[in-house]
Amino acid sequence: MSVSIESPRVKPAPRRGVNWEKWGWLYMRASGVLLVVLIFGHLFVNLYAGEGVSALDFGFVAGKWASPFWQWYDFALLWLALIHGSNGMRTIINDYTTVPIGGTRLRRLFTPHYIFKTLLVGSTIVLLVLGTLVIFTFDPCPSGAPADLLPTFCAARS
Amino acid sequence: MSLKSTDLPAPAPARKLRPTRTAGRFSLPKRPAGTVYRGGEGMWSWVLHRITGVAIYFFLLVHILDTALVRVSPEAYNAVINTYKNPIMGLGELGLVAAIGFHALNGIRIILIDFWSVGTRNQRLMFWIVIALWAVLMLGFAPRHLMHVFGGE
């Protein structure tokens, strides 16, 4: 049996559809640049300035999220960082697992490749929704909470 | 279609194989065993980028969940965030900042390799610039953070 090999200088036919791998690659670089700025800002304000980690408590978070600036800052941080991280984990799953071929669709789902990817996509969606809801439904002065745990601007403290 | 040998570029003139320089000036020259890809700044930056990336990812999952406790109650959030202030977690935060600092700086190096015309040629130099900037960053952060963690009230 003879095997014919295509000439390597033949231009491959252009692929149809969106090149998701390319956009994923570009997303890592674009979000990476933004994350360098946003995360260094986040670490400076929460872990370096003032009393650092020892100043963190409910009142600290409530003081920040009383302002729409920090709400949108943390919203951008949540979406950019979690999708950046998940896309990185997707690359790692692709590196260390093989894609199953053949078998039924259900059988293919119960292979390491698709088990990891299902967990990855599921946890990412759950955390994006949870985090977004927490940021924008947050109440800095919840009623019934001990007054000394609340930020100073709450009516319960005066 | 079959390939003729004339379709291929002429082989480069045989040169004497030189050992790849992977070590500093105080050790003997080395050659890689097995594959020429192994070793060097390129490989180690890739390894460190992957390890720090995975570590940061799993911290991020936990961090989103612990922050979500502000929506449960001030007591619940304070109880969990206070565990971040004990000495063991304080050292963990130092490691976290070290991982983020490297991943961020090496990420900029990767972008420069991809988009800067002479980035690939300078990747080795840029790796050591990343290490130097990372060391400066940690020298600025570590003493202050350790004082916040171990300095009592």
XYZ file of C-alpha atoms in Angstrom:
311
model
C 0.000 0.000 0.000
C 1.439 3.320 -1.009
C 0.994 6.421 1.078
C 0.832 9.768 -0.644
C 1.949 12.804 1.259
C 0.649 16.213 0.255
C 3.250 18.737 -0.719
C 4.045 20.889 2.312
C 4.007 24.027 0.151
C 0.323 23.731 -0.720
C -1.565 26.463 1.128
C -4.139 24.810 3.414
C -7.774 25.616 2.676
C -8.989 28.449 4.932
C -11.004 27.180 7.871
C -14.636 28.131 8.178
C -16.178 29.748 11.237
C -14.827 31.659 14.216
C -11.280 30.817 15.294
C -12.007 30.487 19.028
C -8.496 29.334 19.825
C -7.142 32.600 18.406
C -9.619 34.751 20.354
C -8.830 32.789 23.529
C -5.134 33.430 22.935
C -5.779 37.135 22.401
C -8.042 37.303 25.476
C -5.209 36.024 27.693
C -2.981 38.896 26.566
C -5.638 41.648 26.654
C -7.082 40.624 30.024
C -3.557 39.963 31.324
C -2.513 43.591 30.788
C -5.674 44.863 32.516
C -5.279 42.352 35.376
C -1.710 43.469 36.090
C -3.061 46.980 36.759
C -6.265 45.898 38.562
C -4.676 43.226 40.792
C -1.709 45.381 41.791
C -4.245 48.092 42.724
C -6.340 45.529 44.645
C -3.290 44.221 46.542
C -2.060 47.736 47.290
C -5.354 48.914 48.785
C -6.265 45.693 50.654
C -2.887 44.218 51.655
C -0.288 47.034 51.657
C -1.828 50.412 52.483
C -2.855 51.265 56.044
C -2.779 48.301 58.388
C -2.632 45.722 55.587
C -4.278 42.352 56.151
C -5.017 43.089 59.817
C -7.460 45.868 58.800
C -9.712 43.559 56.768
C -13.216 42.975 58.127
C -16.868 43.485 57.156
C -16.620 47.227 57.787
C -13.651 47.496 55.380
C -15.516 45.745 52.539
C -18.725 47.681 53.260
C -16.788 50.951 53.168
C -15.430 50.071 49.726
C -18.644 48.705 48.199
C -20.682 51.710 49.362
C -19.026 53.333 46.331
C -19.983 52.286 42.760
C -16.321 52.773 41.761
C -15.147 49.835 43.902
C -18.217 47.771 42.970
C -17.366 48.063 39.264
C -13.644 47.659 40.015
C -14.281 44.331 41.761
C -16.819 43.335 39.091
C -14.151 43.826 36.395
C -11.651 41.943 38.566
C -14.066 39.021 39.031
C -14.918 38.543 35.357
C -11.486 39.258 33.883
C -9.592 37.138 36.433
C -11.938 34.153 36.600
C -12.265 33.830 32.810
C -8.479 34.306 32.470
C -7.912 31.574 35.051
C -10.493 29.225 33.551
C -9.050 29.631 30.079
C -5.635 28.807 31.504
C -7.027 25.704 33.203
C -8.662 24.731 29.879
C -5.216 24.817 28.273
C -3.846 22.605 31.056
C -6.719 20.101 30.681
C -6.032 19.990 26.935
C -2.324 19.408 27.643
C -2.733 16.520 30.077
C -5.862 14.699 28.873
C -6.780 13.195 25.524
C -10.062 13.783 23.726
C -12.067 10.541 23.450
C -13.137 9.418 19.979
C -16.017 7.052 19.280
C -18.445 5.511 21.767
C -21.717 7.124 22.635
C -22.007 10.794 23.592
C -22.820 9.762 27.172
C -19.819 7.425 27.348
C -17.511 10.183 26.077
C -18.816 12.494 28.818
C -17.489 10.068 31.468
C -13.838 10.424 30.469
C -11.273 12.559 32.319
C -11.216 15.176 29.550
C -14.941 15.912 29.683
C -15.311 15.392 33.456
C -12.664 18.086 34.076
C -14.123 20.403 31.446
C -17.649 20.038 32.846
C -16.393 20.825 36.359
C -14.419 23.784 35.007
C -17.274 25.344 33.028
C -19.784 24.635 35.820
C -17.697 26.169 38.612
C -16.826 29.180 36.464
C -20.465 29.966 35.654
C -21.600 29.439 39.270
C -18.855 31.706 40.665
C -19.401 34.441 38.056
C -23.128 34.570 38.848
C -22.564 34.320 42.624
C -19.856 36.994 42.673
C -21.843 39.413 40.508
C -24.948 39.010 42.692
C -22.889 39.501 45.880
C -21.324 42.734 44.589
C -24.542 44.344 43.376
C -27.055 43.136 46.004
C -24.689 44.000 48.858
C -26.128 45.923 51.825
C -23.404 47.701 53.857
C -25.815 48.216 56.795
C -27.761 44.938 57.198
C -30.530 45.288 59.787
C -30.163 43.198 62.929
C -26.376 42.979 62.702
C -24.269 44.012 65.743
C -23.668 47.753 65.346
C -19.953 47.563 66.213
C -19.306 45.341 63.141
C -20.861 47.855 60.745
C -19.103 50.716 58.933
C -19.263 54.099 60.701
C -21.719 55.628 58.186
C -24.539 53.164 59.075
C -27.557 54.659 60.893
C -27.414 51.793 63.443
C -24.102 53.160 64.749
C -25.313 56.664 65.567
C 1.844 14.248 -5.546
C 5.248 12.941 -4.652
C 8.138 14.918 -3.267
C 11.457 15.047 -5.020
C 14.619 15.703 -3.130
C 15.114 18.840 -5.234
C 11.933 20.327 -3.719
C 13.682 20.606 -0.396
C 16.182 23.302 0.534
C 19.812 22.263 0.394
C 21.042 21.006 3.759
C 23.040 23.517 5.738
C 26.805 22.969 5.555
C 27.889 20.670 8.336
C 29.232 22.592 11.284
C 30.980 21.362 14.328
C 28.330 20.856 17.003
C 28.825 23.210 19.877
C 27.518 22.382 23.329
C 24.540 24.522 24.286
C 25.410 27.025 26.972
C 22.956 26.468 29.806
C 25.121 27.235 32.820
C 26.875 30.220 34.304
C 30.526 31.120 33.895
C 31.663 29.188 36.963
C 30.483 25.778 35.827
C 31.477 23.583 32.931
C 29.621 23.877 29.626
C 26.794 21.351 29.335
C 24.859 19.685 26.589
C 21.228 18.653 26.955
C 20.442 14.962 27.242
C 17.622 13.592 25.102
C 16.015 16.702 23.694
C 17.482 20.064 22.850
C 14.331 21.799 24.107
C 14.906 20.870 27.738
C 16.483 23.293 30.152
C 17.262 26.980 30.145
C 15.342 30.139 31.019
C 12.600 29.450 28.468
C 11.601 26.152 30.056
C 11.809 27.346 33.647
C 9.750 30.472 32.957
C 7.092 28.212 31.391
C 7.141 25.838 34.388
C 6.904 28.707 36.889
C 4.161 30.425 34.883
C 2.072 27.243 34.886
C 2.608 26.405 38.591
C 1.898 29.972 39.756
C -1.127 30.154 37.445
C -2.717 27.016 38.900
C -2.004 28.165 42.473
C -3.537 31.600 41.845
C -6.571 29.987 40.149
C -7.419 27.827 43.171
C -6.914 30.755 45.529
C -9.286 32.787 43.350
C -12.012 30.131 43.709
C -11.669 30.247 47.506
C -11.410 34.049 47.547
C -14.689 34.511 45.632
C -16.427 32.171 48.093
C -14.995 33.822 51.223
C -15.923 37.269 49.923
C -19.464 36.014 49.200
C -19.865 35.616 52.989
C -20.401 39.401 53.262
C -23.865 38.564 51.902
C -24.466 36.039 54.732
C -23.661 38.181 57.776
C -20.934 40.464 59.159
C -20.143 37.798 61.797
C -19.687 35.029 59.222
C -17.425 37.199 57.044
C -15.298 38.400 59.975
C -14.903 34.863 61.347
C -13.462 33.615 58.057
C -11.401 36.704 57.207
C -9.789 36.558 60.686
C -8.246 33.214 59.735
C -6.325 35.148 57.023
C -4.581 37.040 59.837
C -2.942 34.105 61.628
C 0.811 33.597 61.013
C 0.512 30.495 58.824
C -1.986 32.171 56.498
C 0.186 35.312 56.619
C 3.059 33.310 55.126
C 0.599 31.887 52.603
C -0.318 35.440 51.546
C 3.385 36.166 51.063
C 3.554 33.126 48.765
C 0.397 34.257 46.973
C 1.827 37.732 46.299
C 5.098 36.123 45.178
C 3.170 33.907 42.738
C 1.031 36.801 41.439
C 4.106 39.044 41.076
C 5.957 36.457 38.996
C 2.906 35.531 36.896
C 2.190 39.214 36.158
C 5.758 40.161 35.231
C 6.373 36.990 33.204
C 2.993 37.551 31.506
C 4.253 40.929 30.289
C 7.405 39.141 29.046
C 5.211 36.660 27.114
C 3.269 39.543 25.529
C 6.547 41.218 24.522
C 7.808 37.927 23.015
C 4.576 37.656 20.999
C 4.146 41.255 19.843
C 7.573 42.951 19.993
C 9.645 42.444 16.842
C 12.838 41.625 18.793
C 11.015 40.081 21.778
C 11.947 36.470 21.020
C 15.598 37.403 20.560
C 15.636 39.044 23.996
C 13.519 36.493 25.898
C 16.473 35.257 27.959
C 17.444 38.766 29.068
C 13.796 39.600 29.772
C 13.505 36.536 32.037
C 16.278 37.885 34.257
C 14.706 41.353 34.212
C 11.467 39.675 35.389
C 13.371 37.975 38.231
C 15.060 41.260 39.205
C 11.786 43.246 39.230
C 10.113 40.424 41.162
C 12.887 40.553 43.795
C 12.455 44.333 44.157
C 8.683 43.862 44.495
C 9.079 41.229 47.198
C 11.680 43.276 49.092
C 9.141 46.107 49.196
C 6.179 43.947 50.200
C 7.539 41.209 52.480
C 8.845 43.263 55.478
C 5.697 45.407 55.640
C 3.343 42.445 55.308
C 5.262 40.382 57.906
C 5.020 43.328 60.326
C 1.244 43.432 59.775
C 1.030 39.673 60.438
C 3.529 39.277 63.284
C 3.576 42.807 64.713
C 0.793 42.199 67.237
C -2.085 44.664 67.188
